[in-house]
Amino acid sequence: MKNGAKKTEPAGLDPNLAVGVFFRDPQWLFKTGVGGFLNVLSFILCALNYMLIPVAFLMWGVVTGYVLRAARAQMADPQGKLPEWNDWMDLLISGLTWMAIYTGQLLFFFSVFSVLMLVGLETKLVSAVNPHNLQWSFGTLFGLSGLALMMALNSAYLMINLAQEEKLSGAFAVNVVVEKVLASPGNFILAWLLSLGIQMAAFLLPALSVIGMFFLPSIWFAGQLLSALVLAQAWTTVPREIPVGKSASAA
């Protein structure tokens, strides 16, 4: 873009656009089916023999990599189609990278949980006869709940930042996520809640019927894609032209 040219402000959050992009792709059913098939095959392998679990993880890595690619495509072209299933090694590497980072986040949370439990046992605060048990229990419950919510929100957008940056450092840029969320908290929190609702519906609705269970892997994968598209759309509401951490006047 040349100097002096007028910059176009990004559109606000529009979940209907993200959903429309998904279903406007003439191959959406096929692309969703591929992800669903990989999900089914991975679970079958796990059920057949525990020695095949590493192979299942590779398939989950490919599926996760495609979700990241879909988010990247949404940010690059909000009106574009879903990406193609190609360059499988790239999908595998990016997917396994995010899976490893997400596992690390879970381990951190459970480490905090374990430390609190050990402190409670050591100080006898977990005992019902301790007069401070109620305060400690509620404090721990609310503290862990708050930590879980903050980590879940942060993790969702770190995944999107990793998809956009295509660098490992993007998955650790907590400061970028915090400043973007603070710049547009309404859009970011709403998109995150919508993404959670989409994934819950994609899992619960098929489980309500026997027939739906057969389509659960594909519907669950579609839910992952739609969730990522909504998050990616919210991510672009804070323009990349404005350096995160700096004032608009310095941009």
mmCIF file with all atom_site columns, C-alpha atoms in Angstrom, residues 35 37 51 67 99 132 151 153 159 178 193 206 242-243:
data_model
loop_
_atom_site.group_PDB
_atom_site.id
_atom_site.type_symbol
_atom_site.label_atom_id
_atom_site.label_alt_id
_atom_site.label_comp_id
_atom_site.label_asym_id
_atom_site.label_entity_id
_atom_site.label_seq_id
_atom_site.pdbx_PDB_ins_code
_atom_site.Cartn_x
_atom_site.Cartn_y
_atom_site.Cartn_z
_atom_site.occupancy
_atom_site.B_iso_or_equiv
_atom_site.pdbx_formal_charge
_atom_site.auth_seq_id
_atom_site.auth_comp_id
_atom_site.auth_asym_id
_atom_site.auth_atom_id
_atom_site.pdbx_PDB_model_num
ATOM 1  C CA . GLY A 1 35  ? -11.486 -34.533 8.444  1.00 0.00 ? 35  GLY A CA 1
ATOM 2  C CA . PHE A 1 37  ? -12.803 -39.802 8.178  1.00 0.00 ? 37  PHE A CA 1
ATOM 3  C CA . MET A 1 51  ? 0.574   -49.602 19.846 1.00 0.00 ? 51  MET A CA 1
ATOM 4  C CA . VAL A 1 67  ? -7.973  -26.206 11.169 1.00 0.00 ? 67  VAL A CA 1
ATOM 5  C CA . MET A 1 99  ? -0.930  -30.018 19.990 1.00 0.00 ? 99  MET A CA 1
ATOM 6  C CA . HIS A 1 132 ? -10.488 -22.034 57.435 1.00 0.00 ? 132 HIS A CA 1
ATOM 7  C CA . MET A 1 151 ? -6.063  -19.799 29.860 1.00 0.00 ? 151 MET A CA 1
ATOM 8  C CA . LEU A 1 153 ? -9.419  -17.542 26.136 1.00 0.00 ? 153 LEU A CA 1
ATOM 9  C CA . MET A 1 159 ? -3.762  -20.782 18.170 1.00 0.00 ? 159 MET A CA 1
ATOM 10 C CA . VAL A 1 178 ? -3.812  -9.541  25.803 1.00 0.00 ? 178 VAL A CA 1
ATOM 11 C CA . LEU A 1 193 ? -18.076 -17.733 23.535 1.00 0.00 ? 193 LEU A CA 1
ATOM 12 C CA . PRO A 1 206 ? -25.319 -35.646 17.161 1.00 0.00 ? 206 PRO A CA 1
ATOM 13 C CA . ILE A 1 242 ? -1.262  -0.873  13.986 1.00 0.00 ? 242 ILE A CA 1
ATOM 14 C CA . PRO A 1 243 ? 1.725   -2.398  15.824 1.00 0.00 ? 243 PRO A CA 1
#
